[in-house]
Short mmCIF file of C-alpha atoms and ligand atoms in Angstrom, two decimals:
data_model
loop_
_atom_site.label_atom_id
_atom_site.label_comp_id
_atom_site.label_asym_id
_atom_site.label_seq_id
_atom_site.Cartn_x
_atom_site.Cartn_y
_atom_site.Cartn_z
CA MET A 1 107.74 -34.93 102.83
CA SER A 2 107.17 -34.42 99.18
CA PRO A 3 110.39 -34.87 97.19
CA THR A 4 110.04 -31.21 96.12
CA THR A 5 109.92 -29.89 99.70
CA ARG A 6 112.92 -27.59 100.01
CA ARG A 7 111.43 -25.18 102.55
CA LEU A 8 109.67 -25.91 105.82
CA GLY A 9 107.63 -23.54 108.00
CA ILE A 10 107.46 -23.81 111.77
CA LEU A 11 105.10 -22.07 114.17
CA THR A 12 104.28 -22.18 117.87
CA GLY A 13 100.61 -21.65 118.78
CA GLY A 14 98.53 -21.35 121.95
CA GLY A 15 99.88 -20.62 125.42
CA ASP A 16 103.65 -20.88 125.69
CA CYS A 17 105.30 -23.72 127.54
CA PRO A 18 108.80 -24.83 128.58
CA GLY A 19 110.43 -26.86 125.81
CA LEU A 20 109.09 -24.95 122.78
CA ASN A 21 112.56 -23.74 121.85
CA ALA A 22 113.95 -27.25 122.26
CA VAL A 23 111.44 -28.50 119.64
CA ILE A 24 112.21 -25.59 117.28
CA ARG A 25 115.93 -26.36 117.60
CA ALA A 26 115.48 -30.10 117.00
CA VAL A 27 113.25 -29.57 113.94
CA ALA A 28 115.44 -26.86 112.41
CA LYS A 29 118.76 -28.62 112.99
CA THR A 30 117.44 -31.96 111.70
CA ALA A 31 115.86 -30.30 108.64
CA ILE A 32 119.02 -28.37 107.78
CA LEU A 33 121.70 -30.92 108.72
CA GLN A 34 119.99 -34.15 107.65
CA TYR A 35 117.79 -33.09 104.72
CA GLY A 36 119.29 -29.82 103.49
CA ILE A 37 115.91 -28.11 103.84
CA GLU A 38 115.54 -24.36 104.50
CA VAL A 39 113.55 -23.51 107.61
CA VAL A 40 111.28 -20.51 107.98
CA GLY A 41 110.02 -19.38 111.38
CA ILE A 42 106.48 -17.96 111.47
CA GLU A 43 106.09 -15.28 114.15
CA ASP A 44 103.40 -15.22 116.86
CA GLY A 45 101.56 -18.33 115.74
CA PHE A 46 98.92 -17.98 113.01
CA GLN A 47 99.06 -14.19 113.43
CA GLY A 48 102.38 -14.29 111.55
CA LEU A 49 100.69 -16.05 108.62
CA ILE A 50 97.86 -13.51 108.52
CA GLU A 51 100.30 -10.57 108.64
CA HIS A 52 103.07 -12.21 106.61
CA ARG A 53 105.65 -12.03 109.41
CA VAL A 54 108.19 -14.79 108.86
CA ARG A 55 111.96 -15.07 109.12
CA PRO A 56 114.59 -17.59 108.06
CA LEU A 57 115.90 -19.87 110.78
CA GLY A 58 119.49 -20.98 110.32
CA ILE A 59 121.69 -23.09 112.56
CA LYS A 60 122.94 -19.94 114.32
CA ASP A 61 119.38 -18.82 115.13
CA VAL A 62 118.56 -22.06 116.88
CA SER A 63 121.86 -22.59 118.68
CA GLY A 64 121.86 -21.92 122.41
CA ILE A 65 118.06 -22.01 122.74
CA LEU A 66 117.65 -25.54 124.13
CA THR A 67 117.56 -24.31 127.71
CA ARG A 68 115.54 -21.14 127.15
CA GLY A 69 111.92 -20.84 128.29
CA GLY A 70 109.20 -19.40 126.05
CA THR A 71 109.49 -19.47 122.26
CA ILE A 72 111.89 -17.49 120.09
CA LEU A 73 109.09 -17.26 117.50
CA GLY A 74 106.45 -15.79 119.81
CA SER A 75 103.05 -17.39 120.31
CA ASN A 76 99.40 -16.42 120.41
CA ASN A 77 96.38 -18.07 122.01
CA LYS A 78 93.83 -15.58 120.66
CA CYS A 79 94.23 -16.10 116.92
CA ASN A 80 92.03 -18.49 114.94
CA PRO A 81 92.51 -17.49 111.26
CA ALA A 82 89.10 -18.86 110.25
CA ARG A 83 87.37 -16.71 112.89
CA TYR A 84 89.67 -13.78 113.50
CA CYS A 85 88.56 -10.78 115.53
CA THR A 86 89.46 -7.58 113.64
CA GLY A 87 87.86 -5.11 116.07
CA ARG A 88 84.59 -4.23 117.78
CA THR A 89 81.36 -2.64 116.64
CA SER A 90 80.15 0.59 118.31
CA THR A 91 78.11 -1.63 120.66
CA GLY A 92 81.20 -3.66 121.61
CA GLU A 93 80.38 -6.78 119.55
CA PRO A 94 83.46 -8.52 118.04
CA ILE A 95 83.87 -8.18 114.25
CA TRP A 96 84.91 -11.52 112.70
CA GLU A 97 86.81 -12.17 109.50
CA ASP A 98 87.87 -15.42 107.83
CA CYS A 99 91.60 -14.92 107.26
CA THR A 100 92.34 -18.39 105.89
CA GLU A 101 93.04 -16.98 102.41
CA LYS A 102 95.55 -14.49 103.87
CA CYS A 103 97.40 -17.39 105.50
CA LEU A 104 97.40 -19.39 102.27
CA THR A 105 98.72 -16.36 100.36
CA THR A 106 101.61 -15.99 102.82
CA LEU A 107 102.39 -19.71 102.49
CA ALA A 108 102.32 -19.49 98.68
CA ARG A 109 104.54 -16.38 98.65
CA GLU A 110 106.98 -18.13 100.96
CA ARG A 111 106.86 -21.31 98.85
CA LEU A 112 105.80 -23.33 101.89
CA ASP A 113 103.66 -26.44 101.43
CA THR A 114 104.53 -27.95 104.81
CA ILE A 115 104.38 -26.52 108.33
CA ILE A 116 105.37 -27.98 111.68
CA VAL A 117 102.73 -26.74 114.09
CA ILE A 118 103.69 -26.95 117.77
CA GLY A 119 100.58 -26.56 119.88
CA GLY A 120 97.62 -28.02 121.71
CA ASP A 121 94.17 -29.10 120.52
CA GLY A 122 93.12 -25.48 119.82
CA THR A 123 96.16 -24.88 117.62
CA MET A 124 95.57 -28.11 115.68
CA ALA A 125 91.91 -27.07 115.15
CA CYS A 126 93.08 -23.70 113.78
CA ALA A 127 95.34 -25.52 111.29
CA ALA A 128 92.46 -27.59 109.84
CA PRO A 129 91.38 -25.18 107.04
CA MET A 130 94.99 -25.01 105.80
CA ALA A 131 95.26 -28.80 105.76
CA LYS A 132 92.00 -28.93 103.79
CA ALA A 133 93.55 -26.49 101.30
CA GLY A 134 96.44 -28.92 100.71
CA ILE A 135 99.11 -27.76 103.17
CA ASN A 136 100.78 -30.65 104.99
CA ILE A 137 100.57 -29.99 108.73
CA ILE A 138 102.71 -31.99 111.14
CA GLY A 139 101.73 -31.43 114.78
CA VAL A 140 103.87 -31.59 117.91
CA PRO A 141 101.85 -31.89 121.15
CA LYS A 142 102.47 -29.02 123.54
CA THR A 143 100.80 -28.01 126.77
CA ILE A 144 101.68 -27.88 130.45
CA ASP A 145 98.17 -29.27 131.07
CA ASN A 146 99.06 -32.74 129.65
CA ASP A 147 95.48 -33.07 128.43
CA LEU A 148 95.93 -33.94 124.73
CA VAL A 149 94.19 -37.09 123.54
CA GLY A 150 96.40 -39.71 121.85
CA THR A 151 99.65 -39.05 123.72
CA GLU A 152 100.58 -40.15 127.22
CA ILE A 153 102.60 -36.97 127.72
CA THR A 154 103.02 -33.50 126.29
CA PHE A 155 106.25 -31.56 126.68
CA GLY A 156 106.17 -28.77 129.27
CA PHE A 157 104.07 -30.76 131.71
CA LEU A 158 106.97 -32.15 133.74
CA THR A 159 108.54 -28.69 134.12
CA ALA A 160 105.21 -27.27 135.31
CA VAL A 161 104.97 -30.12 137.82
CA ALA A 162 108.54 -29.43 139.03
CA THR A 163 107.72 -25.72 139.48
CA ALA A 164 104.48 -26.47 141.33
CA THR A 165 106.18 -29.09 143.51
CA GLU A 166 108.90 -26.68 144.53
CA ALA A 167 106.30 -24.04 145.42
CA LEU A 168 104.31 -26.58 147.46
CA ASP A 169 107.49 -27.66 149.28
CA ARG A 170 108.09 -24.03 150.22
CA LEU A 171 104.51 -23.62 151.41
CA HIS A 172 105.05 -26.62 153.73
CA SER A 173 107.61 -24.90 155.93
CA THR A 174 105.69 -21.65 156.30
CA ALA A 175 102.44 -23.57 156.96
CA ASP A 176 104.27 -25.54 159.65
CA SER A 177 105.72 -22.42 161.32
CA HIS A 178 102.34 -20.65 161.49
CA HIS A 179 100.08 -23.70 161.99
CA ARG A 180 98.09 -22.63 158.99
CA VAL A 181 96.30 -24.15 156.06
CA MET A 182 97.95 -23.18 152.78
CA VAL A 183 95.83 -23.49 149.64
CA CYS A 184 97.73 -23.48 146.35
CA GLU A 185 95.92 -23.07 143.01
CA VAL A 186 97.61 -24.63 139.99
CA MET A 187 96.82 -24.56 136.24
CA GLY A 188 95.48 -27.35 134.03
CA ARG A 189 92.13 -26.18 132.60
CA ASN A 190 89.63 -29.05 132.95
CA ALA A 191 92.31 -31.64 133.67
CA GLY A 192 93.89 -32.31 137.05
CA TRP A 193 97.24 -33.74 135.89
CA ILE A 194 99.38 -30.92 137.35
CA ALA A 195 97.47 -30.86 140.66
CA LEU A 196 97.57 -34.65 141.06
CA THR A 197 101.23 -35.09 140.15
CA ALA A 198 102.60 -32.08 142.06
CA GLY A 199 100.24 -32.82 144.94
CA VAL A 200 101.59 -36.35 145.35
CA ALA A 201 105.20 -35.27 144.76
CA SER A 202 104.94 -32.64 147.50
CA GLY A 203 102.99 -34.78 149.96
CA SER A 204 100.03 -32.40 149.95
CA ASP A 205 97.22 -33.35 152.34
CA VAL A 206 94.28 -32.48 150.12
CA ILE A 207 94.28 -32.63 146.29
CA LEU A 208 91.28 -31.22 144.44
CA LEU A 209 90.83 -32.18 140.78
CA PRO A 210 88.20 -31.23 138.19
CA GLU A 211 87.60 -34.96 137.72
CA ILE A 212 86.55 -35.53 141.38
CA PRO A 213 83.93 -33.00 142.53
CA PHE A 214 84.61 -32.00 146.13
CA ASP A 215 82.56 -31.33 149.23
CA LEU A 216 83.81 -28.43 151.33
CA ARG A 217 82.52 -29.97 154.57
CA MET A 218 84.49 -33.16 153.90
CA ILE A 219 87.63 -31.13 153.23
CA ALA A 220 87.07 -29.21 156.48
CA ALA A 221 86.69 -32.49 158.41
CA ASP A 222 89.89 -33.93 156.87
CA ILE A 223 91.79 -30.74 157.67
CA GLU A 224 90.61 -30.71 161.29
CA LYS A 225 92.00 -34.26 161.68
CA ARG A 226 95.28 -33.19 160.11
CA MET A 227 95.51 -30.15 162.43
CA ARG A 228 95.23 -32.48 165.43
CA GLY A 229 98.35 -34.27 164.11
CA PRO A 230 101.09 -32.25 162.40
CA GLY A 231 99.21 -28.98 163.05
CA PHE A 232 99.22 -27.60 159.49
CA ALA A 233 97.83 -28.62 156.13
CA ILE A 234 98.57 -28.16 152.44
CA VAL A 235 95.76 -28.12 149.89
CA VAL A 236 96.51 -28.14 146.15
CA VAL A 237 93.58 -27.22 143.96
CA ALA A 238 93.40 -27.41 140.17
CA GLU A 239 92.08 -24.17 138.64
CA GLY A 240 89.22 -26.14 137.04
CA ALA A 241 88.27 -28.10 140.18
CA ARG A 242 84.53 -28.48 140.72
CA LEU A 243 82.33 -28.23 143.76
CA LYS A 244 80.03 -31.19 144.22
CA ASN A 245 77.23 -29.29 142.43
CA GLY A 246 79.51 -29.13 139.35
CA GLN A 247 80.36 -25.42 139.77
CA GLN A 248 83.74 -24.21 138.53
CA VAL A 249 85.18 -20.74 139.11
CA ILE A 250 85.72 -18.70 135.94
CA GLY A 251 88.25 -15.89 136.24
CA ARG A 252 87.86 -14.30 132.84
CA TYR A 253 85.74 -14.69 129.70
CA ASP A 254 87.10 -13.43 126.37
CA PRO A 255 84.70 -14.08 123.46
CA THR A 256 87.40 -13.15 120.93
CA SER A 257 89.62 -16.04 121.99
CA PRO A 258 89.21 -19.53 120.44
CA ASP A 259 89.24 -20.80 124.06
CA PRO A 260 87.15 -18.05 125.71
CA VAL A 261 87.05 -19.37 129.30
CA ARG A 262 89.94 -18.82 131.71
CA PHE A 263 89.59 -20.44 135.11
CA GLY A 264 90.79 -18.67 138.24
CA GLY A 265 89.65 -18.01 141.80
CA ILE A 266 88.87 -21.50 143.11
CA GLY A 267 91.87 -21.28 145.49
CA ASN A 268 90.44 -18.24 147.26
CA LEU A 269 86.98 -19.78 147.43
CA VAL A 270 88.32 -23.01 149.00
CA ALA A 271 90.55 -21.10 151.45
CA THR A 272 87.71 -18.82 152.59
CA GLU A 273 85.35 -21.75 153.10
CA ILE A 274 87.94 -23.79 155.02
CA SER A 275 88.63 -20.83 157.27
CA ASP A 276 84.89 -20.20 157.83
CA LEU A 277 84.11 -23.86 158.51
CA THR A 278 87.09 -24.63 160.77
CA GLY A 279 88.20 -21.28 162.17
CA ILE A 280 91.79 -22.16 161.16
CA GLU A 281 93.95 -19.43 159.66
CA THR A 282 94.25 -20.02 155.90
CA ARG A 283 96.20 -18.42 153.05
CA THR A 284 96.04 -18.77 149.26
CA THR A 285 98.82 -18.84 146.66
CA VAL A 286 98.01 -18.81 142.94
CA LEU A 287 100.97 -20.10 140.92
CA GLY A 288 99.55 -18.93 137.59
CA HIS A 289 102.00 -18.35 134.76
CA THR A 290 105.09 -19.22 136.83
CA GLN A 291 104.18 -22.77 135.77
CA ARG A 292 104.53 -21.84 132.10
CA GLY A 293 107.67 -19.74 132.32
CA GLY A 294 111.36 -20.48 132.70
CA ALA A 295 113.77 -23.13 131.51
CA PRO A 296 112.53 -26.65 130.77
CA ILE A 297 113.81 -29.36 133.11
CA ALA A 298 116.09 -32.04 131.62
CA ALA A 299 113.24 -34.52 131.00
CA ASP A 300 111.34 -31.91 128.94
CA ARG A 301 114.45 -30.97 126.94
CA ILE A 302 114.82 -34.63 126.01
CA LEU A 303 111.12 -35.14 125.28
CA ALA A 304 110.97 -31.97 123.15
CA THR A 305 114.10 -32.99 121.23
CA ASN A 306 112.61 -36.42 120.58
CA PHE A 307 109.30 -34.93 119.45
CA GLY A 308 111.13 -32.56 117.05
CA PHE A 309 113.24 -35.38 115.64
CA HIS A 310 110.20 -37.66 115.20
CA ALA A 311 108.22 -34.87 113.52
CA MET A 312 111.00 -34.64 110.91
CA ALA A 313 111.06 -38.45 110.56
CA LEU A 314 107.29 -38.35 109.90
CA LEU A 315 107.80 -35.80 107.16
CA ALA A 316 110.65 -37.77 105.65
CA SER A 317 108.47 -40.88 105.49
CA GLY A 318 105.95 -38.94 103.38
CA LYS A 319 103.14 -38.84 105.96
CA ARG A 320 100.61 -36.01 105.85
CA ASN A 321 98.58 -34.28 108.54
CA ARG A 322 99.80 -36.36 111.47
CA MET A 323 100.74 -35.49 115.04
CA VAL A 324 103.70 -37.10 116.74
CA VAL A 325 102.74 -38.78 120.04
CA ARG A 326 104.25 -41.00 122.71
CA GLU A 327 102.40 -44.05 124.01
CA ASN A 328 103.92 -46.66 126.35
CA ASN A 329 107.24 -44.85 125.98
CA ILE A 330 107.25 -45.34 122.20
CA PHE A 331 107.04 -42.48 119.69
CA SER A 332 104.45 -42.87 116.94
CA ASP A 333 101.84 -40.69 115.26
CA ILE A 334 98.09 -40.18 115.02
CA ASP A 335 95.72 -38.30 112.75
CA LEU A 336 96.32 -34.60 113.43
CA PHE A 337 92.66 -33.86 114.07
CA GLU A 338 92.04 -36.76 116.44
CA THR A 339 92.80 -34.46 119.39
CA VAL A 340 90.51 -31.62 118.33
CA GLY A 341 87.61 -30.84 120.67
CA LYS A 342 88.67 -33.54 123.14
CA GLN A 343 90.50 -33.51 126.46
CA ARG A 344 92.44 -36.28 128.15
CA LEU A 345 91.23 -36.09 131.74
CA VAL A 346 92.64 -37.93 134.76
CA PRO A 347 90.77 -41.25 135.07
CA ILE A 348 89.27 -41.44 138.56
CA ASP A 349 90.75 -44.95 138.94
CA HIS A 350 94.24 -43.69 138.05
CA PRO A 351 96.89 -45.64 140.03
CA LEU A 352 98.37 -42.43 141.43
CA ILE A 353 95.00 -41.50 142.94
CA ALA A 354 94.82 -44.98 144.53
CA ALA A 355 98.35 -44.61 145.90
CA ALA A 356 97.56 -41.15 147.30
CA ARG A 357 94.35 -42.35 148.91
CA ALA A 358 96.25 -45.27 150.47
CA ILE A 359 98.56 -42.86 152.28
CA GLY A 360 95.67 -40.79 153.59
CA THR A 361 95.51 -38.00 151.00
CA SER A 362 92.06 -36.47 150.79
CA PHE A 363 90.42 -35.74 147.43
CA GLY A 364 87.60 -33.88 149.17
CA ASP A 365 85.03 -36.53 148.25
CA GLY A 366 85.02 -38.47 151.50
CA ALA A 367 86.12 -41.66 149.73
CA GLY A 368 89.05 -43.54 151.19
CA SER A 369 90.23 -40.57 153.25
CA ILE A 370 92.04 -40.85 156.52
CA VAL A 371 90.03 -43.91 157.81
CA PRO A 372 92.52 -46.86 157.95
CA LYS A 373 91.40 -50.11 156.32
CA PRO A 374 91.92 -53.43 158.14
CA ILE A 375 95.32 -55.02 157.34
CA PRO A 376 94.82 -57.84 154.79
CA ALA A 377 95.24 -61.26 156.44
CA ALA A 378 98.13 -62.11 154.11
CA LEU A 379 100.19 -59.25 155.59
CA VAL A 380 99.62 -60.05 159.27
O1 LIG B 1 96.63 -24.36 128.47
C1 LIG B 1 97.68 -23.81 129.18
C2 LIG B 1 97.19 -22.83 130.21
O2 LIG B 1 98.31 -22.35 130.94
C3 LIG B 1 96.11 -23.35 131.15
O3 LIG B 1 96.61 -24.17 132.17
C4 LIG B 1 95.51 -22.05 131.64
O4 LIG B 1 94.18 -22.26 132.02
C5 LIG B 1 95.59 -21.16 130.43
O5 LIG B 1 96.60 -21.70 129.59
C6 LIG B 1 95.92 -19.72 130.74
O6 LIG B 1 95.89 -18.99 129.56
P1 LIG B 1 96.34 -17.46 129.42
O7 LIG B 1 97.81 -17.44 129.20
O8 LIG B 1 95.59 -16.96 128.25
O9 LIG B 1 95.97 -16.78 130.70
#
């Protein structure tokens, strides 16, 4: 941080996520208690900079928020200051305005030359014009999707996995009672981290990831085998999962959003096809925003606190435009813009996929499914 930094801004951008308040608390308390710096909260992400909506954050404001879901500052995943939608023309076309100057004016009026930006790749991209104009941006990686490049984990992910796992556990008992196939759609955009991790944690029978295109006939065959055994089956499908022809199911398209595509509907498609191909009764559950809401689990509270603390340590060491990351369990930092426009997908040779395949989990691709391999000679 520059030796003259006496005030620090903090904003939360993009979709909300469990642990945001824990980061805000860690940053604000460290700034105030360790460095004597004033902290200013910016409301509703970059929208608050455009509209000059900020408020002071004192120790009292950030006490008691560690366990609270959401963000006390509000967030926004539709606001890119450099390409901000101010309305529509008579023919319905979005009207765009570059609001970067408005943001810089707010920062100047608030005497802020440094902001902690808590967000994903989209939020970091939105911060770029301000960094170019000389504002020091320190990023903290947030998303339940766990798909940010440069960090092995983002906060919020483990809570989303815990929520999805609990839901899948509950679907098990009702699937068992009714001898049904239960299909559960989980979030994650183009990355299958939530589906893979919750799928393995819940012992799901079929896990469908965007990274492994699936074949509905293979899924149907795997489910028929499973029905001959336990008599029910659980399928977890990532919202961005692809059919073998590459098709994904888009739920909504909003051209005014920096991330215009929202996935949704693959669960219903898979359930309908399974039912048509096998004749087995099938139901769909879409977990949606339940995965983003609610209190962070203990691991996320700790991760978020560590990220907040390390963000302040980065500032104190004088670094500029960096994002705090964790790799091999060690906190460090990378160039803030290294994540922009990229996604950290699940590698198809990920050890958890190998472990799942070994216990008979189907990924809908016919590879390594329920056919047992010969026992290696060394084990006989
Ligand atoms: O990136 C987080 C995420 O929850 C994705 O998993 C999901 O696709 C998207 O945000 C949903 O966004 P919205 O809140 O705009 O519906």
